JSON list of C-alpha atoms in Angstrom, two decimals:
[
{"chain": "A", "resi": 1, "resn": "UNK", "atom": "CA", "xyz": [0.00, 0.00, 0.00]},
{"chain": "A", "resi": 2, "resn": "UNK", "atom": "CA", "xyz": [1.37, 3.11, -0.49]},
{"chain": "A", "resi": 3, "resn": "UNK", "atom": "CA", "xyz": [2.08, 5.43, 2.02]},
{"chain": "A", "resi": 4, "resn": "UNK", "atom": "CA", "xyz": [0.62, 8.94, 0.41]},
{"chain": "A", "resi": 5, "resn": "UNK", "atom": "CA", "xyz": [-3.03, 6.69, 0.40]},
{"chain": "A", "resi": 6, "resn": "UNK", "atom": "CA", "xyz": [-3.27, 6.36, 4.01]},
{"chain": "A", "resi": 7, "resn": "UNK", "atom": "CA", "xyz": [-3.40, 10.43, 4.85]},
{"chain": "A", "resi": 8, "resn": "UNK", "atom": "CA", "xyz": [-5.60, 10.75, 2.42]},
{"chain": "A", "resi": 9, "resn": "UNK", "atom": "CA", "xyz": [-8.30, 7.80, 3.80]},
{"chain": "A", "resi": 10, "resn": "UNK", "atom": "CA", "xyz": [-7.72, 10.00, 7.25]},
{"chain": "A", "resi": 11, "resn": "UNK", "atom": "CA", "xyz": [-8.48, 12.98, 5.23]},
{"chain": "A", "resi": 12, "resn": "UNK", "atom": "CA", "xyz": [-11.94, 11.44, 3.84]},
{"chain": "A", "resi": 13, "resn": "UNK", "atom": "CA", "xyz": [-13.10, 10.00, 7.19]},
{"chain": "A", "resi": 14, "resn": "UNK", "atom": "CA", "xyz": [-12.71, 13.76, 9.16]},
{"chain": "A", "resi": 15, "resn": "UNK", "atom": "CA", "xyz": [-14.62, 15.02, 6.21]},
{"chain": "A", "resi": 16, "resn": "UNK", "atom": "CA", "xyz": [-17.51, 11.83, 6.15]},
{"chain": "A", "resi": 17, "resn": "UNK", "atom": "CA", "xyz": [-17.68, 12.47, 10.21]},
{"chain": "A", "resi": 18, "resn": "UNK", "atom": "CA", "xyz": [-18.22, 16.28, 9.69]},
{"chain": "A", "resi": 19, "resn": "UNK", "atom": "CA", "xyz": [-20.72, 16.21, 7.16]},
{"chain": "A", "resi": 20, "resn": "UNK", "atom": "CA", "xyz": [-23.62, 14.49, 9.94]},
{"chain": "A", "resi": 21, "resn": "UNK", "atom": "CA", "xyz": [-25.39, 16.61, 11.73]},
{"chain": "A", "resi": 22, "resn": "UNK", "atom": "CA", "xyz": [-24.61, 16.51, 15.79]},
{"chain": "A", "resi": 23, "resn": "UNK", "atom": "CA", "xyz": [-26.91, 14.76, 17.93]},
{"chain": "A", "resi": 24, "resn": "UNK", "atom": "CA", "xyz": [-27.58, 16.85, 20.85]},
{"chain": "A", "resi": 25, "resn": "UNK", "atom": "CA", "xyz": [-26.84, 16.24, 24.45]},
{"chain": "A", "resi": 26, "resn": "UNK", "atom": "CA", "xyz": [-29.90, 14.40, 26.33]},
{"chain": "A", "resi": 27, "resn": "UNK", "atom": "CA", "xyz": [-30.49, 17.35, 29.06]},
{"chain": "A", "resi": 28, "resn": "UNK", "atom": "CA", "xyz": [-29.56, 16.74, 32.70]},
{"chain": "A", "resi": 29, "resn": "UNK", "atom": "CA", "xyz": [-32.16, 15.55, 34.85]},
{"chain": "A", "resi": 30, "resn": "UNK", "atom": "CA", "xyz": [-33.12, 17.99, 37.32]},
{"chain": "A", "resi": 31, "resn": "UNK", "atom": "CA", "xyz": [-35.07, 16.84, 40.67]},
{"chain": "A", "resi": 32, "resn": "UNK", "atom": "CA", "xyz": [-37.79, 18.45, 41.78]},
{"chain": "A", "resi": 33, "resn": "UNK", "atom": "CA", "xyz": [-37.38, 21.37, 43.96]},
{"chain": "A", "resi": 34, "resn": "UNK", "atom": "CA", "xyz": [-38.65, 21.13, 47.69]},
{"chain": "A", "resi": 35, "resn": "UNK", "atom": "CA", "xyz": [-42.21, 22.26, 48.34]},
{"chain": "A", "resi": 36, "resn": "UNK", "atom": "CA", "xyz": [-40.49, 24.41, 50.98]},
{"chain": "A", "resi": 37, "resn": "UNK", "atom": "CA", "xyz": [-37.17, 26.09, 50.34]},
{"chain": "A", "resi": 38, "resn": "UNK", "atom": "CA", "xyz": [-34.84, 26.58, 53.11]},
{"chain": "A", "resi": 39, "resn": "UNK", "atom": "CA", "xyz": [-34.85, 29.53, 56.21]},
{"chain": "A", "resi": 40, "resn": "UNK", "atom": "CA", "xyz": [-34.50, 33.52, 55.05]},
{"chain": "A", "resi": 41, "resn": "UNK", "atom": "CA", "xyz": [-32.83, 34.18, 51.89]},
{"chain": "A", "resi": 42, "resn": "UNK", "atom": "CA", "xyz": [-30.59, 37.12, 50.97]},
{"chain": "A", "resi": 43, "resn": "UNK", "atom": "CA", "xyz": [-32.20, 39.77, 48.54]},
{"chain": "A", "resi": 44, "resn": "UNK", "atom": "CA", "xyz": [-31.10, 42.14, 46.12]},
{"chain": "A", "resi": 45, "resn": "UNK", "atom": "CA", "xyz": [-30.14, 45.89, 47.19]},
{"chain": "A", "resi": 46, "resn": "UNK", "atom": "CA", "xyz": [-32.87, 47.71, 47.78]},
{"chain": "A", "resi": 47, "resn": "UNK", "atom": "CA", "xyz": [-34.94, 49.39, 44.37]},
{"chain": "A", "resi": 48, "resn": "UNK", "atom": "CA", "xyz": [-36.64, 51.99, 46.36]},
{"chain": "A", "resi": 49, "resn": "UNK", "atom": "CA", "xyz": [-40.42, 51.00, 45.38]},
{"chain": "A", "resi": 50, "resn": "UNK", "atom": "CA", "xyz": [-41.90, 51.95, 48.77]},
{"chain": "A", "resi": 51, "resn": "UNK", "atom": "CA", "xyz": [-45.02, 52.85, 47.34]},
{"chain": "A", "resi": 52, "resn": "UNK", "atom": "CA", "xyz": [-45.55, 50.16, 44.93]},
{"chain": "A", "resi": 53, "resn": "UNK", "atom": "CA", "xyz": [-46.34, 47.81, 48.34]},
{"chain": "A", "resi": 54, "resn": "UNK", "atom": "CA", "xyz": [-48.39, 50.07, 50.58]},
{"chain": "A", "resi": 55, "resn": "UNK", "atom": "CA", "xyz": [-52.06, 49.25, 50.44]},
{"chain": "A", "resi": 56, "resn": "UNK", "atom": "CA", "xyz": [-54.36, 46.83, 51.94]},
{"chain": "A", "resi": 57, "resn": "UNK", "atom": "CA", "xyz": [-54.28, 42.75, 53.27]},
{"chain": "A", "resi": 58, "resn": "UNK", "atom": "CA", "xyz": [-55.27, 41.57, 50.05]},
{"chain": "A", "resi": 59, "resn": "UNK", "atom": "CA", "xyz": [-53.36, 40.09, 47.54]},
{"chain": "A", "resi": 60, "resn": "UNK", "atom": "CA", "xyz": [-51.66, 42.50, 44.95]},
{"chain": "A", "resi": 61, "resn": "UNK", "atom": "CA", "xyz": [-48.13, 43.58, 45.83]},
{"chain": "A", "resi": 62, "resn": "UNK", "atom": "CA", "xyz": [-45.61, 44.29, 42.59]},
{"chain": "A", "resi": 63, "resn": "UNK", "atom": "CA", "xyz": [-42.71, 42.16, 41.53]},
{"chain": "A", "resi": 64, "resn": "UNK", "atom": "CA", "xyz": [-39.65, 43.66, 39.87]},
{"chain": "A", "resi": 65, "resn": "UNK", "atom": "CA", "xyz": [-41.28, 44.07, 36.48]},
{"chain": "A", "resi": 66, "resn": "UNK", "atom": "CA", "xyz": [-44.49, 45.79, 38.33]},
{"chain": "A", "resi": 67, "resn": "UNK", "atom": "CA", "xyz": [-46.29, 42.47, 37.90]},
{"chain": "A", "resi": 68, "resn": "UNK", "atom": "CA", "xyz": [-49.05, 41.98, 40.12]},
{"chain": "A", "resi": 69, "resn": "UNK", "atom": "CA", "xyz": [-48.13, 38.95, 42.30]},
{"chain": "A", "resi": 70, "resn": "UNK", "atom": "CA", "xyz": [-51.68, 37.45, 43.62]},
{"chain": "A", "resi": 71, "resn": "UNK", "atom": "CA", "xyz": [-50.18, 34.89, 46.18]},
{"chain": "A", "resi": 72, "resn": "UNK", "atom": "CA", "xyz": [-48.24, 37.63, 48.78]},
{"chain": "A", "resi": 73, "resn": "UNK", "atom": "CA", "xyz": [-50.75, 39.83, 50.95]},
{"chain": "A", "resi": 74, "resn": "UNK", "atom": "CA", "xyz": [-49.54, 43.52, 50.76]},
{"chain": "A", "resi": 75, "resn": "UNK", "atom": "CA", "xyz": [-50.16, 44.04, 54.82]},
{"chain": "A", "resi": 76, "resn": "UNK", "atom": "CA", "xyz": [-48.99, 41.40, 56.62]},
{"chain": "A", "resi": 77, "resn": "UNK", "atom": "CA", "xyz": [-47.05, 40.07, 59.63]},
{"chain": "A", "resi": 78, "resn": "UNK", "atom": "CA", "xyz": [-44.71, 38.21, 60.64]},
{"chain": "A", "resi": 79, "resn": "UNK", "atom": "CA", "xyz": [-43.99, 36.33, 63.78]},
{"chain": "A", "resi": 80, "resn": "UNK", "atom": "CA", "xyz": [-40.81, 34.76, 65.08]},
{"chain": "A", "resi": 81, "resn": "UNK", "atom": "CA", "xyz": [-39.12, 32.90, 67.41]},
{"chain": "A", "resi": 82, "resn": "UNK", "atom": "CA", "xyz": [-35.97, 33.14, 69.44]},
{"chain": "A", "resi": 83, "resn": "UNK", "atom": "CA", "xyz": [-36.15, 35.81, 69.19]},
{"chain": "A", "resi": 84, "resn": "UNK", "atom": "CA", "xyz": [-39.98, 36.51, 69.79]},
{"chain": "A", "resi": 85, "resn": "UNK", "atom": "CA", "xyz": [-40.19, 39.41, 66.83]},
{"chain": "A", "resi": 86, "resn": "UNK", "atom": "CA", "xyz": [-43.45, 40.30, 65.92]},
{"chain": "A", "resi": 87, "resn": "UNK", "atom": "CA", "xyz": [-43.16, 42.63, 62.86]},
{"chain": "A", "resi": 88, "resn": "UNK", "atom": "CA", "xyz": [-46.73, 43.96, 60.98]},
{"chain": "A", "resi": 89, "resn": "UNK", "atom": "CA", "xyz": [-46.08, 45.50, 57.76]},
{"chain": "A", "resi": 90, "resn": "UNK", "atom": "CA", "xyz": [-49.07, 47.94, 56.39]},
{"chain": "A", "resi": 91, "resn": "UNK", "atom": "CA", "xyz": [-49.32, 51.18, 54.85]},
{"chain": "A", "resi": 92, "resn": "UNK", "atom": "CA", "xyz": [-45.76, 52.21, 54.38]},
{"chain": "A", "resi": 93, "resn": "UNK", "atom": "CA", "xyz": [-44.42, 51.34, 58.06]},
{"chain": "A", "resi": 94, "resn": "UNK", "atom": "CA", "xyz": [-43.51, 48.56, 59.88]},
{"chain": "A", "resi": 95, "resn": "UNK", "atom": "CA", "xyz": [-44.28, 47.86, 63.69]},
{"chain": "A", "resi": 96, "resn": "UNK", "atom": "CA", "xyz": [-41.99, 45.73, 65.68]},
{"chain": "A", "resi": 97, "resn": "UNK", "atom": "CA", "xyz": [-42.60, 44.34, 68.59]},
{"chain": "A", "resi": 98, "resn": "UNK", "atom": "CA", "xyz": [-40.32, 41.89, 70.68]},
{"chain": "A", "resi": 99, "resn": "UNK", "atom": "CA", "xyz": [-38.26, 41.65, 73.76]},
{"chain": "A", "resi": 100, "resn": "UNK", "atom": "CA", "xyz": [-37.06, 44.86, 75.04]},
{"chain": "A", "resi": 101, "resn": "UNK", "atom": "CA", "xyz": [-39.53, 46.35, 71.74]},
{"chain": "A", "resi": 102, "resn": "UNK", "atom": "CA", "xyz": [-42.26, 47.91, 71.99]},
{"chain": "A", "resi": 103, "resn": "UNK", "atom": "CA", "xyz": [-44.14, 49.66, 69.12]},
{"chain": "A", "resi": 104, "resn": "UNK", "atom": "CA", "xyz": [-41.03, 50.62, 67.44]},
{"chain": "A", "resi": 105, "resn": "UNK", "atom": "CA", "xyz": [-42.05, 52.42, 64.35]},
{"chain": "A", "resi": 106, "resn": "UNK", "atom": "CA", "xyz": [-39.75, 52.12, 60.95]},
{"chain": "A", "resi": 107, "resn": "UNK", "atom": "CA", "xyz": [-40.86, 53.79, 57.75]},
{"chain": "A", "resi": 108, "resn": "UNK", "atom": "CA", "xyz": [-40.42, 51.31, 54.30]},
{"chain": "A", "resi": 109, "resn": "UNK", "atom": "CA", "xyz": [-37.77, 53.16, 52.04]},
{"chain": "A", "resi": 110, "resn": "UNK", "atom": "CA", "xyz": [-37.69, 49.93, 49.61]},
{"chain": "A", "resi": 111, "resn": "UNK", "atom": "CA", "xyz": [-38.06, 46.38, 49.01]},
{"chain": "A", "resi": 112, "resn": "UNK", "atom": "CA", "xyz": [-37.46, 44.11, 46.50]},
{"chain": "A", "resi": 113, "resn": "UNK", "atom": "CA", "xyz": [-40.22, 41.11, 44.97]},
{"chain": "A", "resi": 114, "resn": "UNK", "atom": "CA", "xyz": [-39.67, 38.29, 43.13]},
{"chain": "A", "resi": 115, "resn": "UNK", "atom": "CA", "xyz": [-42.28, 35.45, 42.44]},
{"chain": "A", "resi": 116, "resn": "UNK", "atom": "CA", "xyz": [-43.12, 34.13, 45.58]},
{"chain": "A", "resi": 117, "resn": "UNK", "atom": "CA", "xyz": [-41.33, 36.35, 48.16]},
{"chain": "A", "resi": 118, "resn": "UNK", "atom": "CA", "xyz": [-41.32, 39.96, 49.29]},
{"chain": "A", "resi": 119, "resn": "UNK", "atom": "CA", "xyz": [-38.71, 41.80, 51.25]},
{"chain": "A", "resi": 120, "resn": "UNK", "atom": "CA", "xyz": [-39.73, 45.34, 52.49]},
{"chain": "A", "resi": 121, "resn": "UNK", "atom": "CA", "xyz": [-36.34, 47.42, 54.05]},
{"chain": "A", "resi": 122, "resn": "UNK", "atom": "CA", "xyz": [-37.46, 49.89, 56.19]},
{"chain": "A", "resi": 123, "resn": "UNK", "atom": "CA", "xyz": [-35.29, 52.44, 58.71]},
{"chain": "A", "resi": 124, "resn": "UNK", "atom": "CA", "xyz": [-36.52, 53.80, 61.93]},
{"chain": "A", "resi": 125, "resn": "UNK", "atom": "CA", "xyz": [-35.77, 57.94, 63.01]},
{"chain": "A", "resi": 126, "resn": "UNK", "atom": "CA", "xyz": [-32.41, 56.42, 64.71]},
{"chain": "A", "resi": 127, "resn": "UNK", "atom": "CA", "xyz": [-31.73, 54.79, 61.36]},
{"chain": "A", "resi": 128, "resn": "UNK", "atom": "CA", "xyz": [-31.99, 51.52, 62.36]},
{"chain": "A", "resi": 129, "resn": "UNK", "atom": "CA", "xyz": [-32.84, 49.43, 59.72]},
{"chain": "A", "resi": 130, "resn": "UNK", "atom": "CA", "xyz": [-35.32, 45.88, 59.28]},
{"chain": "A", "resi": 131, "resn": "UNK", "atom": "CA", "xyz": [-35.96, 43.67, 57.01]},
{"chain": "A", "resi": 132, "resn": "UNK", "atom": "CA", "xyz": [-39.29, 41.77, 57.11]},
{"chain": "A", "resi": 133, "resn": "UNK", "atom": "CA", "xyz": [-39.68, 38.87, 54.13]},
{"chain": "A", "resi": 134, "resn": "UNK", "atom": "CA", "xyz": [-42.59, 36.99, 53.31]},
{"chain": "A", "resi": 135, "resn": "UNK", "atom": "CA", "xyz": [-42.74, 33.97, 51.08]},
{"chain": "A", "resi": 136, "resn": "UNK", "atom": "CA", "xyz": [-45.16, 31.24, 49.77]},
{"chain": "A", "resi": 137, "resn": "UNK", "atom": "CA", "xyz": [-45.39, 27.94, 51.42]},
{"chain": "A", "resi": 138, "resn": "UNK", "atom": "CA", "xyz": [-47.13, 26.81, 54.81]},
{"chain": "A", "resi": 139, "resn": "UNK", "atom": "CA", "xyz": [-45.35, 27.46, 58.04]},
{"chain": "A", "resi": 140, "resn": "UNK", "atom": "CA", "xyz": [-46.12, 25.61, 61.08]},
{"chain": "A", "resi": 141, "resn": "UNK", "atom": "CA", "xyz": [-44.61, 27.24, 64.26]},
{"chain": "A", "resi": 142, "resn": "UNK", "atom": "CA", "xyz": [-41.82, 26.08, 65.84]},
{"chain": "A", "resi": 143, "resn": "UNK", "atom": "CA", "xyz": [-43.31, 25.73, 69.41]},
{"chain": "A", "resi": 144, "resn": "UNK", "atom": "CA", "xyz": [-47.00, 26.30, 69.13]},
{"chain": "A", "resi": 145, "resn": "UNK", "atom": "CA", "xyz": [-47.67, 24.34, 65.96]},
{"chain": "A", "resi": 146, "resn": "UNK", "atom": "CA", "xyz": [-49.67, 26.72, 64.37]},
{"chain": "A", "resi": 147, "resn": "UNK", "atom": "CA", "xyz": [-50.15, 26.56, 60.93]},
{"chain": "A", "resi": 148, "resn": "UNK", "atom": "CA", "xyz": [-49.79, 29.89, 58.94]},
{"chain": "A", "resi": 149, "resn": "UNK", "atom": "CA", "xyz": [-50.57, 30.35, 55.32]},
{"chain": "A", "resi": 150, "resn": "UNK", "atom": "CA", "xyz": [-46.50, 32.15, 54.47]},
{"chain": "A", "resi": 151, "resn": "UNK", "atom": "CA", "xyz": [-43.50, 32.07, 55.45]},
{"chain": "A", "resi": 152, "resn": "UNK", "atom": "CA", "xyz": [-41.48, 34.52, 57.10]},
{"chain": "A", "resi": 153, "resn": "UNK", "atom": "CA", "xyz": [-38.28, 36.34, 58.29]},
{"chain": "A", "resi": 154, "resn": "UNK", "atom": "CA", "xyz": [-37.05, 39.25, 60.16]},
{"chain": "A", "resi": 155, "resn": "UNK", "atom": "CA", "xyz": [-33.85, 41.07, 60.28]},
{"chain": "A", "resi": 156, "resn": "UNK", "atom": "CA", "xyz": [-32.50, 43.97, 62.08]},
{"chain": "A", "resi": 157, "resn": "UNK", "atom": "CA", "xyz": [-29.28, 46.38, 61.06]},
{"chain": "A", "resi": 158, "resn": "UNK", "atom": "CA", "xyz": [-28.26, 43.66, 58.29]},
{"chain": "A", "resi": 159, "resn": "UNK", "atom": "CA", "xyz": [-27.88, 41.25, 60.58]},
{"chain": "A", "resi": 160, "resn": "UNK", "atom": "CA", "xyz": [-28.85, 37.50, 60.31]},
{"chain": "A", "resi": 161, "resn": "UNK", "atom": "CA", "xyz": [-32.43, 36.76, 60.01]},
{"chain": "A", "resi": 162, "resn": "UNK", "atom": "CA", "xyz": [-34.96, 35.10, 62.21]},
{"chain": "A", "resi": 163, "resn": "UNK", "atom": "CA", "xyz": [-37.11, 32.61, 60.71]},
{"chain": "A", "resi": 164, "resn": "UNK", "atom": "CA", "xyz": [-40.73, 32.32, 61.44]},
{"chain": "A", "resi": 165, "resn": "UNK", "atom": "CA", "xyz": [-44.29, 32.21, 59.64]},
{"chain": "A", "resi": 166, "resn": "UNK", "atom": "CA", "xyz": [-46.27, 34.80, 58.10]},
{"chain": "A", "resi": 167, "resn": "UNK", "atom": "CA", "xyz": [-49.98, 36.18, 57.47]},
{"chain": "A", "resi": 168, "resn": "UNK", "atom": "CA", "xyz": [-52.22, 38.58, 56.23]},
{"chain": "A", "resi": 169, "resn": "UNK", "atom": "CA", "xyz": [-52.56, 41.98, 58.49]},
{"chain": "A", "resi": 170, "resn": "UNK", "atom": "CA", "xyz": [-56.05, 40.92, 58.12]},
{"chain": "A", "resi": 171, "resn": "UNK", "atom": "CA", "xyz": [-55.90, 37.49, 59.40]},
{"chain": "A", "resi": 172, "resn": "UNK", "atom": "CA", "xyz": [-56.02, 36.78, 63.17]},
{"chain": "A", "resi": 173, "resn": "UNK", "atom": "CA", "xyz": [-53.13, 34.82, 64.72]},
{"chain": "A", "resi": 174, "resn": "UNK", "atom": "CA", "xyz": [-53.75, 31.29, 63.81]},
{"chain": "A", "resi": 175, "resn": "UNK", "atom": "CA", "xyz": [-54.56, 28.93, 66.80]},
{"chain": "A", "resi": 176, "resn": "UNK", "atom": "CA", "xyz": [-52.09, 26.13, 67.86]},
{"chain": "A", "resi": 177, "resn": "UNK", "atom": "CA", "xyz": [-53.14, 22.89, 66.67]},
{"chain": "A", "resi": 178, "resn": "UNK", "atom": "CA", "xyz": [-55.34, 24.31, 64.53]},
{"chain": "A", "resi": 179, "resn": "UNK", "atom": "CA", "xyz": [-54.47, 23.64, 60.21]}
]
């Protein structure tokens, strides 16, 4: 056989192998994600929409694109534990409530939404600073075993949140043992 063939054979085979079209890659399989997502998550910096989520308990509040989100109350509050935080989030302000709390009045100055979860920021006349976050998905407290309708969080002067449950402003507290 002569030796200029064999390149040549190489040559046609690189061409052949070029000339079919690729098969694509069968997609990873991706499991399902968990009906409830872990504790607080971190949001965004704050986009200043303060008056996009003032109103009333019912559904309505904004996302990012100034979507109307119909599963996250625009009032609500949100209860935790260790520490006992009781934050209520209506009209613009936030009331929080806990030990050595009372009544302490914050005014929102922004918030960020995405499907499924609100954060509002808001900063007191000291300029303290909370962070209340509500988020679909049943919540059963921690020691009472009441079942609330969101989830929750609450977080003072950027530091780490407390987890808890959520409801509408409009909603009374939910009983224990009670869902």
């Amino acid at each position: 056989m002569d030796t200029r063939i064999l390149p040549l054979i190489l040559l046609m085979a690189l061409a052949t192998a070029c000339d079919r079209p690729a098969v694509p890659p069968s997609p990873p399989e991706v499991p399902d994600a968990p009906e409830h997502p872990p504790g607080p998550v971190a949001s965004e910096v704050s986009t200043g929409r303060a008056a996009e989520t003032r109103g009333s308990a019912r559904p309505g509040g904004k996302d990012a694109a100034g979507a109307v989100d119909q599963a996250l109350p625009e009032a609500f509050v949100v209860s935790t534990n260790e520490p006992f935080w009781n934050a209520r989030v209506e009209a613009g302000r936030v009331v929080l409530n806990g030990p050595d709390v009372s009544d302490r009045r914050f005014i929102q100055d922004g918030g960020d939404s995405t499907p499924g979860e609100r954060v509002v920021r808001a900063r007191d006349d000291a300029g303290r600073t909370i962070d209340v976050r509500i988020a679909t998905g049943r919540c059963e407290d921690s020691m009472s075993g009441a079942v609330f309708p969101y989830r929750g969080s609450v977080a003072l002067d950027g530091g780490p949140a407390a987890s808890g449950c959520a409801r509408p402003a409009d909603m009374p507290a939910p009983v224990p043992g009670e869902g």
